[in-house]
Amino acid sequence: MTAPLLVVSGTGTGIGKTAVAASLVRVAGLQASVAGLKPVETGGTSDADALGQASTFHVTRFTSPYLLDDPVSPNVAARRSSRTIDIPTIVEWLAPFRCQADAVLVELPGGLFSPLSDTTTNADLVAALGPAKLLLVAPDRLGVLHDVLATVHAAAGRGITVDALVLSAAEHPDASTGTNAAELERLLPSVRVQASVPRVRHLTDLDDDLRALLPLLHWP
Ligand SMILES: Nc1ncnc2c1ncn2[C@@H]1O[C@H](COP(=O)(O)OP(=O)(O)OP(=O)(O)O)[C@@H](O)[C@H]1O
Ligand SMILES: [Mg+2]
């Protein structure tokens, strides 16, 4: 049996992917053994640590295969440390989690088309992972209409379906904030904005907002 896989990606970096992903791992983990993983991380281990802390499957014993020091895009960080990010290595590293946990969540670095190497992007990793739900996180601010449209259409061109979209409260709200969910539903009727998460003081305060997403995603 392979555990159901939820992949969390986004339209860019620093937009709330880990906040949403850790919350989903926490709420799913109330009923199941759930592993939250970040196989590729640059500039430290804070995402892998946050997902590990939220997990109810013992993920912290297994170090992510690509923890890269430089806080730059994965392809550049890997090159600077004389490494190459290899997609089959990531798929292989994930296999034991998918056999042993009840459900697995993987956060990808940066945006869906962030490069992992000179010739691959996160989208290639998604394709290599096989059946999975793909959740896209995007910030509720000006520019998000372009970023989501571009990402969803480029994904479709690769045969990748975005299953759900979560808008994350922008650190600096603007005149578009609060309107983007409805605009995206007009522009992209096939991809529902499943949640708009507020700015919170404690990230665990997101759990109640995101709990409803689990049955919609059929995950775990
Ligand atoms: N809903 C929220 N309320 C308050 N703070 C938030 C919220 N979402 C994210 N943050 C904060 O914003 C910052 C960026 O969020 P987060 O780390 O989740 O982004 P990310 O997309 O995962 O970034 P990266 O590309 O580095 O993985 C963090 O300091 C996080 O604590
Ligand atoms: Mg993150």
PDB file of C-alpha atoms and ligand atoms in Angstrom:
ATOM      1  CA  MET A   1       0.000   0.000   0.000  1.00  0.00           C
ATOM      2  CA  THR A   2       1.331   3.430  -0.923  1.00  0.00           C
ATOM      3  CA  ALA A   3       0.278   6.298   1.311  1.00  0.00           C
ATOM      4  CA  PRO A   4      -1.697   9.081  -0.373  1.00  0.00           C
ATOM      5  CA  LEU A   5       0.605  11.930  -1.335  1.00  0.00           C
ATOM      6  CA  LEU A   6      -0.178  15.633  -1.153  1.00  0.00           C
ATOM      7  CA  VAL A   7       2.297  17.948  -2.870  1.00  0.00           C
ATOM      8  CA  VAL A   8       2.318  21.571  -1.745  1.00  0.00           C
ATOM      9  CA  SER A   9       3.774  24.016  -4.223  1.00  0.00           C
ATOM     10  CA  GLY A  10       3.126  27.634  -4.978  1.00  0.00           C
ATOM     11  CA  THR A  11       3.612  30.598  -7.226  1.00  0.00           C
ATOM     12  CA  GLY A  12       6.849  31.648  -5.542  1.00  0.00           C
ATOM     13  CA  THR A  13       8.916  31.830  -2.411  1.00  0.00           C
ATOM     14  CA  GLY A  14       8.058  33.226   1.019  1.00  0.00           C
ATOM     15  CA  ILE A  15       4.319  33.084   0.319  1.00  0.00           C
ATOM     16  CA  GLY A  16       3.041  30.778   3.057  1.00  0.00           C
ATOM     17  CA  LYS A  17       3.595  27.253   1.688  1.00  0.00           C
ATOM     18  CA  THR A  18       5.137  25.927   4.898  1.00  0.00           C
ATOM     19  CA  ALA A  19       2.539  27.630   7.090  1.00  0.00           C
ATOM     20  CA  VAL A  20      -0.244  25.926   5.099  1.00  0.00           C
ATOM     21  CA  ALA A  21       1.608  22.607   4.743  1.00  0.00           C
ATOM     22  CA  ALA A  22       2.474  22.282   8.453  1.00  0.00           C
ATOM     23  CA  SER A  23      -1.103  23.078   9.380  1.00  0.00           C
ATOM     24  CA  LEU A  24      -2.427  20.374   7.031  1.00  0.00           C
ATOM     25  CA  VAL A  25       0.051  17.857   8.476  1.00  0.00           C
ATOM     26  CA  ARG A  26      -1.052  18.783  12.011  1.00  0.00           C
ATOM     27  CA  VAL A  27      -4.770  18.408  11.386  1.00  0.00           C
ATOM     28  CA  ALA A  28      -4.393  15.231   9.313  1.00  0.00           C
ATOM     29  CA  GLY A  29      -2.067  13.839  11.963  1.00  0.00           C
ATOM     30  CA  LEU A  30      -4.812  13.906  14.583  1.00  0.00           C
ATOM     31  CA  GLN A  31      -6.269  10.752  13.001  1.00  0.00           C
ATOM     32  CA  ALA A  32      -3.337   9.165  11.176  1.00  0.00           C
ATOM     33  CA  SER A  33       0.414   8.741  11.014  1.00  0.00           C
ATOM     34  CA  VAL A  34       1.397  11.616   8.737  1.00  0.00           C
ATOM     35  CA  ALA A  35       4.831  12.561   7.389  1.00  0.00           C
ATOM     36  CA  GLY A  36       5.523  16.162   6.313  1.00  0.00           C
ATOM     37  CA  LEU A  37       8.694  16.405   4.240  1.00  0.00           C
ATOM     38  CA  LYS A  38      10.828  18.929   2.378  1.00  0.00           C
ATOM     39  CA  PRO A  39      13.286  16.898   0.290  1.00  0.00           C
ATOM     40  CA  VAL A  40      14.958  19.981  -1.216  1.00  0.00           C
ATOM     41  CA  GLU A  41      15.614  23.021   0.966  1.00  0.00           C
ATOM     42  CA  THR A  42      18.059  25.882   0.566  1.00  0.00           C
ATOM     43  CA  GLY A  43      19.328  28.327   3.173  1.00  0.00           C
ATOM     44  CA  GLY A  44      18.747  26.169   6.248  1.00  0.00           C
ATOM     45  CA  THR A  45      16.417  23.484   7.527  1.00  0.00           C
ATOM     46  CA  SER A  46      13.570  25.523   8.974  1.00  0.00           C
ATOM     47  CA  ASP A  47      10.884  24.106   6.658  1.00  0.00           C
ATOM     48  CA  ALA A  48      11.993  20.490   7.126  1.00  0.00           C
ATOM     49  CA  ASP A  49      12.074  21.155  10.889  1.00  0.00           C
ATOM     50  CA  ALA A  50       8.607  22.772  10.955  1.00  0.00           C
ATOM     51  CA  LEU A  51       7.104  19.930   8.923  1.00  0.00           C
ATOM     52  CA  GLY A  52       8.921  17.379  11.079  1.00  0.00           C
ATOM     53  CA  GLN A  53       7.534  18.926  14.255  1.00  0.00           C
ATOM     54  CA  ALA A  54       4.020  18.842  12.841  1.00  0.00           C
ATOM     55  CA  SER A  55       4.360  15.210  11.747  1.00  0.00           C
ATOM     56  CA  THR A  56       2.965  12.249  13.654  1.00  0.00           C
ATOM     57  CA  PHE A  57       5.191   9.885  11.653  1.00  0.00           C
ATOM     58  CA  HIS A  58       8.792   9.971  12.941  1.00  0.00           C
ATOM     59  CA  VAL A  59      10.324  11.897  10.033  1.00  0.00           C
ATOM     60  CA  THR A  60      13.173  13.544  11.909  1.00  0.00           C
ATOM     61  CA  ARG A  61      15.298  10.374  11.832  1.00  0.00           C
ATOM     62  CA  PHE A  62      15.651  10.750   8.057  1.00  0.00           C
ATOM     63  CA  THR A  63      17.600  13.741   6.752  1.00  0.00           C
ATOM     64  CA  SER A  64      16.346  15.301   3.538  1.00  0.00           C
ATOM     65  CA  PRO A  65      18.587  14.408   0.589  1.00  0.00           C
ATOM     66  CA  TYR A  66      19.152  17.978  -0.539  1.00  0.00           C
ATOM     67  CA  LEU A  67      19.676  20.401   2.331  1.00  0.00           C
ATOM     68  CA  LEU A  68      21.729  23.131   0.708  1.00  0.00           C
ATOM     69  CA  ASP A  69      23.341  26.008   2.578  1.00  0.00           C
ATOM     70  CA  ASP A  70      23.023  28.914   0.164  1.00  0.00           C
ATOM     71  CA  PRO A  71      19.694  30.784   0.368  1.00  0.00           C
ATOM     72  CA  VAL A  72      19.264  30.816  -3.417  1.00  0.00           C
ATOM     73  CA  SER A  73      17.288  28.715  -5.898  1.00  0.00           C
ATOM     74  CA  PRO A  74      17.923  24.961  -5.652  1.00  0.00           C
ATOM     75  CA  ASN A  75      19.783  24.644  -8.967  1.00  0.00           C
ATOM     76  CA  VAL A  76      22.177  27.442  -8.005  1.00  0.00           C
ATOM     77  CA  ALA A  77      22.623  26.277  -4.406  1.00  0.00           C
ATOM     78  CA  ALA A  78      23.361  22.754  -5.641  1.00  0.00           C
ATOM     79  CA  ARG A  79      25.891  23.970  -8.210  1.00  0.00           C
ATOM     80  CA  ARG A  80      27.633  26.109  -5.591  1.00  0.00           C
ATOM     81  CA  SER A  81      28.065  23.045  -3.400  1.00  0.00           C
ATOM     82  CA  SER A  82      29.203  20.879  -6.343  1.00  0.00           C
ATOM     83  CA  ARG A  83      26.043  18.798  -6.276  1.00  0.00           C
ATOM     84  CA  THR A  84      23.298  18.012  -8.762  1.00  0.00           C
ATOM     85  CA  ILE A  85      19.705  17.546  -7.660  1.00  0.00           C
ATOM     86  CA  ASP A  86      18.588  14.214  -9.048  1.00  0.00           C
ATOM     87  CA  ILE A  87      14.842  13.562  -9.251  1.00  0.00           C
ATOM     88  CA  PRO A  88      15.046   9.734  -9.041  1.00  0.00           C
ATOM     89  CA  THR A  89      17.064  10.131  -5.808  1.00  0.00           C
ATOM     90  CA  ILE A  90      14.220  12.184  -4.306  1.00  0.00           C
ATOM     91  CA  VAL A  91      11.580   9.679  -5.437  1.00  0.00           C
ATOM     92  CA  GLU A  92      13.641   6.850  -3.914  1.00  0.00           C
ATOM     93  CA  TRP A  93      14.121   8.772  -0.636  1.00  0.00           C
ATOM     94  CA  LEU A  94      10.369   9.250  -0.361  1.00  0.00           C
ATOM     95  CA  ALA A  95       9.530   5.576  -0.975  1.00  0.00           C
ATOM     96  CA  PRO A  96       9.900   4.301   2.638  1.00  0.00           C
ATOM     97  CA  PHE A  97       7.690   7.126   3.941  1.00  0.00           C
ATOM     98  CA  ARG A  98       5.064   6.220   1.389  1.00  0.00           C
ATOM     99  CA  CYS A  99       5.208   2.571   2.509  1.00  0.00           C
ATOM    100  CA  GLN A 100       5.188   3.192   6.264  1.00  0.00           C
ATOM    101  CA  ALA A 101       3.169   6.349   6.963  1.00  0.00           C
ATOM    102  CA  ASP A 102      -0.602   6.634   6.499  1.00  0.00           C
ATOM    103  CA  ALA A 103      -0.209   9.850   4.482  1.00  0.00           C
ATOM    104  CA  VAL A 104       2.663  11.927   3.127  1.00  0.00           C
ATOM    105  CA  LEU A 105       2.890  15.646   2.386  1.00  0.00           C
ATOM    106  CA  VAL A 106       5.807  17.022   0.378  1.00  0.00           C
ATOM    107  CA  GLU A 107       6.555  20.740   0.195  1.00  0.00           C
ATOM    108  CA  LEU A 108       8.467  21.757  -2.911  1.00  0.00           C
ATOM    109  CA  PRO A 109      11.027  24.591  -2.832  1.00  0.00           C
ATOM    110  CA  GLY A 110      10.035  27.935  -4.386  1.00  0.00           C
ATOM    111  CA  GLY A 111       7.426  27.905  -7.141  1.00  0.00           C
ATOM    112  CA  LEU A 112       6.149  25.057  -9.328  1.00  0.00           C
ATOM    113  CA  PHE A 113       8.562  25.971 -12.122  1.00  0.00           C
ATOM    114  CA  SER A 114      11.557  26.798  -9.942  1.00  0.00           C
ATOM    115  CA  PRO A 115      14.571  25.018 -11.401  1.00  0.00           C
ATOM    116  CA  LEU A 116      16.094  22.040  -9.600  1.00  0.00           C
ATOM    117  CA  SER A 117      18.929  21.751 -12.105  1.00  0.00           C
ATOM    118  CA  ASP A 118      19.893  23.159 -15.508  1.00  0.00           C
ATOM    119  CA  THR A 119      17.352  20.847 -17.141  1.00  0.00           C
ATOM    120  CA  THR A 120      14.659  20.136 -14.534  1.00  0.00           C
ATOM    121  CA  THR A 121      12.078  22.022 -12.459  1.00  0.00           C
ATOM    122  CA  ASN A 122       9.739  21.157  -9.606  1.00  0.00           C
ATOM    123  CA  ALA A 123       7.151  20.275 -12.257  1.00  0.00           C
ATOM    124  CA  ASP A 124       9.376  17.415 -13.416  1.00  0.00           C
ATOM    125  CA  LEU A 125       9.544  16.189  -9.833  1.00  0.00           C
ATOM    126  CA  VAL A 126       5.737  16.320  -9.576  1.00  0.00           C
ATOM    127  CA  ALA A 127       5.471  14.295 -12.776  1.00  0.00           C
ATOM    128  CA  ALA A 128       7.983  11.743 -11.438  1.00  0.00           C
ATOM    129  CA  LEU A 129       6.137  11.343  -8.133  1.00  0.00           C
ATOM    130  CA  GLY A 130       3.177   9.687  -9.830  1.00  0.00           C
ATOM    131  CA  PRO A 131      -0.374   9.915  -8.512  1.00  0.00           C
ATOM    132  CA  ALA A 132      -0.649  12.773  -6.030  1.00  0.00           C
ATOM    133  CA  LYS A 133      -2.863  15.717  -5.189  1.00  0.00           C
ATOM    134  CA  LEU A 134      -1.280  19.065  -6.005  1.00  0.00           C
ATOM    135  CA  LEU A 135      -2.099  22.078  -3.862  1.00  0.00           C
ATOM    136  CA  LEU A 136      -0.962  25.481  -5.044  1.00  0.00           C
ATOM    137  CA  VAL A 137      -0.428  28.266  -2.504  1.00  0.00           C
ATOM    138  CA  ALA A 138      -0.439  31.866  -3.705  1.00  0.00           C
ATOM    139  CA  PRO A 139      -0.410  35.207  -1.867  1.00  0.00           C
ATOM    140  CA  ASP A 140      -3.598  37.276  -1.747  1.00  0.00           C
ATOM    141  CA  ARG A 141      -2.011  40.372  -3.295  1.00  0.00           C
ATOM    142  CA  LEU A 142      -1.638  42.257  -6.564  1.00  0.00           C
ATOM    143  CA  GLY A 143       0.049  40.114  -9.229  1.00  0.00           C
ATOM    144  CA  VAL A 144      -1.475  36.858  -8.081  1.00  0.00           C
ATOM    145  CA  LEU A 145      -3.896  36.637 -11.025  1.00  0.00           C
ATOM    146  CA  HIS A 146      -0.996  36.491 -13.456  1.00  0.00           C
ATOM    147  CA  ASP A 147       1.070  34.191 -11.284  1.00  0.00           C
ATOM    148  CA  VAL A 148      -1.724  31.652 -10.764  1.00  0.00           C
ATOM    149  CA  LEU A 149      -2.885  31.733 -14.414  1.00  0.00           C
ATOM    150  CA  ALA A 150       0.673  31.308 -15.675  1.00  0.00           C
ATOM    151  CA  THR A 151       1.381  28.478 -13.255  1.00  0.00           C
ATOM    152  CA  VAL A 152      -1.862  26.570 -13.848  1.00  0.00           C
ATOM    153  CA  HIS A 153      -1.602  26.870 -17.647  1.00  0.00           C
ATOM    154  CA  ALA A 154       2.072  25.913 -17.715  1.00  0.00           C
ATOM    155  CA  ALA A 155       1.283  22.939 -15.464  1.00  0.00           C
ATOM    156  CA  ALA A 156      -1.540  21.846 -17.774  1.00  0.00           C
ATOM    157  CA  GLY A 157       0.912  22.004 -20.682  1.00  0.00           C
ATOM    158  CA  ARG A 158       2.988  19.434 -18.820  1.00  0.00           C
ATOM    159  CA  GLY A 159      -0.053  17.261 -18.103  1.00  0.00           C
ATOM    160  CA  ILE A 160      -0.105  18.349 -14.445  1.00  0.00           C
ATOM    161  CA  THR A 161      -3.418  19.237 -12.802  1.00  0.00           C
ATOM    162  CA  VAL A 162      -3.598  21.716  -9.949  1.00  0.00           C
ATOM    163  CA  ASP A 163      -6.206  20.176  -7.631  1.00  0.00           C
ATOM    164  CA  ALA A 164      -6.728  23.091  -5.273  1.00  0.00           C
ATOM    165  CA  LEU A 165      -5.630  26.613  -4.611  1.00  0.00           C
ATOM    166  CA  VAL A 166      -5.123  28.281  -1.248  1.00  0.00           C
ATOM    167  CA  LEU A 167      -4.680  32.035  -1.010  1.00  0.00           C
ATOM    168  CA  SER A 168      -2.420  33.040   1.811  1.00  0.00           C
ATOM    169  CA  ALA A 169      -2.918  36.374   3.550  1.00  0.00           C
ATOM    170  CA  ALA A 170      -0.367  38.853   2.258  1.00  0.00           C
ATOM    171  CA  GLU A 171       2.023  40.398   4.752  1.00  0.00           C
ATOM    172  CA  HIS A 172       1.275  43.760   3.151  1.00  0.00           C
ATOM    173  CA  PRO A 173      -2.356  43.857   1.949  1.00  0.00           C
ATOM    174  CA  ASP A 174      -3.204  45.993  -1.100  1.00  0.00           C
ATOM    175  CA  ALA A 175      -6.316  47.076  -2.993  1.00  0.00           C
ATOM    176  CA  SER A 176      -6.691  43.596  -4.522  1.00  0.00           C
ATOM    177  CA  THR A 177      -6.499  41.721  -1.216  1.00  0.00           C
ATOM    178  CA  GLY A 178      -9.808  40.037  -0.471  1.00  0.00           C
ATOM    179  CA  THR A 179     -10.942  40.193  -4.110  1.00  0.00           C
ATOM    180  CA  ASN A 180      -8.479  37.754  -5.667  1.00  0.00           C
ATOM    181  CA  ALA A 181     -10.297  34.552  -4.697  1.00  0.00           C
ATOM    182  CA  ALA A 182     -13.452  35.582  -6.562  1.00  0.00           C
ATOM    183  CA  GLU A 183     -11.437  36.869  -9.550  1.00  0.00           C
ATOM    184  CA  LEU A 184      -9.527  33.601  -9.815  1.00  0.00           C
ATOM    185  CA  GLU A 185     -12.747  31.601  -9.716  1.00  0.00           C
ATOM    186  CA  ARG A 186     -14.029  33.669 -12.684  1.00  0.00           C
ATOM    187  CA  LEU A 187     -10.784  33.298 -14.605  1.00  0.00           C
ATOM    188  CA  LEU A 188     -10.119  29.660 -13.782  1.00  0.00           C
ATOM    189  CA  PRO A 189     -13.424  27.886 -13.138  1.00  0.00           C
ATOM    190  CA  SER A 190     -11.631  24.521 -13.153  1.00  0.00           C
ATOM    191  CA  VAL A 191      -9.492  25.332 -10.100  1.00  0.00           C
ATOM    192  CA  ARG A 192     -11.421  26.190  -6.977  1.00  0.00           C
ATOM    193  CA  VAL A 193      -9.948  28.518  -4.384  1.00  0.00           C
ATOM    194  CA  GLN A 194     -10.508  26.165  -1.491  1.00  0.00           C
ATOM    195  CA  ALA A 195      -9.428  28.502   1.268  1.00  0.00           C
ATOM    196  CA  SER A 196      -8.177  31.997   1.935  1.00  0.00           C
ATOM    197  CA  VAL A 197      -6.139  31.918   5.097  1.00  0.00           C
ATOM    198  CA  PRO A 198      -5.910  34.971   7.337  1.00  0.00           C
ATOM    199  CA  ARG A 199      -2.812  36.551   8.809  1.00  0.00           C
ATOM    200  CA  VAL A 200      -2.469  34.978  12.260  1.00  0.00           C
ATOM    201  CA  ARG A 201      -0.311  35.571  15.306  1.00  0.00           C
ATOM    202  CA  HIS A 202       0.320  31.858  15.893  1.00  0.00           C
ATOM    203  CA  LEU A 203       0.500  29.609  12.816  1.00  0.00           C
ATOM    204  CA  THR A 204      -1.456  26.897  14.662  1.00  0.00           C
ATOM    205  CA  ASP A 205      -4.403  29.308  14.449  1.00  0.00           C
ATOM    206  CA  LEU A 206      -4.593  28.307  10.760  1.00  0.00           C
ATOM    207  CA  ASP A 207      -5.546  24.738  11.664  1.00  0.00           C
ATOM    208  CA  ASP A 208      -9.260  25.445  12.028  1.00  0.00           C
ATOM    209  CA  ASP A 209      -9.346  27.257   8.673  1.00  0.00           C
ATOM    210  CA  LEU A 210      -7.554  24.468   6.838  1.00  0.00           C
ATOM    211  CA  ARG A 211      -9.217  21.416   8.417  1.00  0.00           C
ATOM    212  CA  ALA A 212     -12.062  21.586   5.868  1.00  0.00           C
ATOM    213  CA  LEU A 213      -9.564  21.160   3.054  1.00  0.00           C
ATOM    214  CA  LEU A 214      -8.751  17.546   3.924  1.00  0.00           C
ATOM    215  CA  PRO A 215     -11.991  15.926   2.686  1.00  0.00           C
ATOM    216  CA  LEU A 216     -11.987  18.200  -0.377  1.00  0.00           C
ATOM    217  CA  LEU A 217      -8.513  16.989  -1.273  1.00  0.00           C
ATOM    218  CA  HIS A 218      -9.378  13.369  -0.384  1.00  0.00           C
ATOM    219  CA  TRP A 219      -6.206  13.417   1.721  1.00  0.00           C
ATOM    220  CA  PRO A 220      -5.262  11.499   3.740  1.00  0.00           C
TER     221      PRO A 220
HETATM  222  N1  LIG B   1      -1.126  33.124   7.543  1.00  0.00           N
HETATM  223  C1  LIG B   1      -0.010  33.613   8.076  1.00  0.00           C
HETATM  224  N2  LIG B   1      -0.054  34.415   9.157  1.00  0.00           N
HETATM  225  C2  LIG B   1       1.071  34.914   9.684  1.00  0.00           C
HETATM  226  N3  LIG B   1       2.309  34.686   9.215  1.00  0.00           N
HETATM  227  C3  LIG B   1       2.430  33.886   8.140  1.00  0.00           C
HETATM  228  C4  LIG B   1       1.278  33.305   7.520  1.00  0.00           C
HETATM  229  N4  LIG B   1       1.712  32.557   6.478  1.00  0.00           N
HETATM  230  C5  LIG B   1       3.049  32.666   6.449  1.00  0.00           C
HETATM  231  N5  LIG B   1       3.479  33.466   7.441  1.00  0.00           N
HETATM  232  C6  LIG B   1       4.869  33.860   7.701  1.00  0.00           C
HETATM  233  O1  LIG B   1       5.408  34.322   6.476  1.00  0.00           O
HETATM  234  C7  LIG B   1       6.727  33.847   6.291  1.00  0.00           C
HETATM  235  C8  LIG B   1       6.793  33.038   4.998  1.00  0.00           C
HETATM  236  O2  LIG B   1       5.906  31.939   5.121  1.00  0.00           O
HETATM  237  P1  LIG B   1       6.343  30.461   4.739  1.00  0.00           P
HETATM  238  O3  LIG B   1       7.654  30.105   5.347  1.00  0.00           O
HETATM  239  O4  LIG B   1       5.185  29.576   5.048  1.00  0.00           O
HETATM  240  O5  LIG B   1       6.527  30.649   3.170  1.00  0.00           O
HETATM  241  P2  LIG B   1       7.044  29.592   2.082  1.00  0.00           P
HETATM  242  O6  LIG B   1       6.279  29.839   0.847  1.00  0.00           O
HETATM  243  O7  LIG B   1       6.996  28.233   2.666  1.00  0.00           O
HETATM  244  O8  LIG B   1       8.558  30.046   1.893  1.00  0.00           O
HETATM  245  P3  LIG B   1       9.733  29.210   1.188  1.00  0.00           P
HETATM  246  O9  LIG B   1       9.643  29.514  -0.272  1.00  0.00           O
HETATM  247  O10 LIG B   1      10.973  29.783   1.828  1.00  0.00           O
HETATM  248  O11 LIG B   1       9.550  27.760   1.486  1.00  0.00           O
HETATM  249  C9  LIG B   1       7.075  33.026   7.527  1.00  0.00           C
HETATM  250  O12 LIG B   1       7.765  33.866   8.435  1.00  0.00           O
HETATM  251  C10 LIG B   1       5.715  32.642   8.099  1.00  0.00           C
HETATM  252  O13 LIG B   1       5.750  32.464   9.491  1.00  0.00           O
HETATM  253 MG    MG B   2       8.522  26.891   2.905  1.00  0.00          MG
END
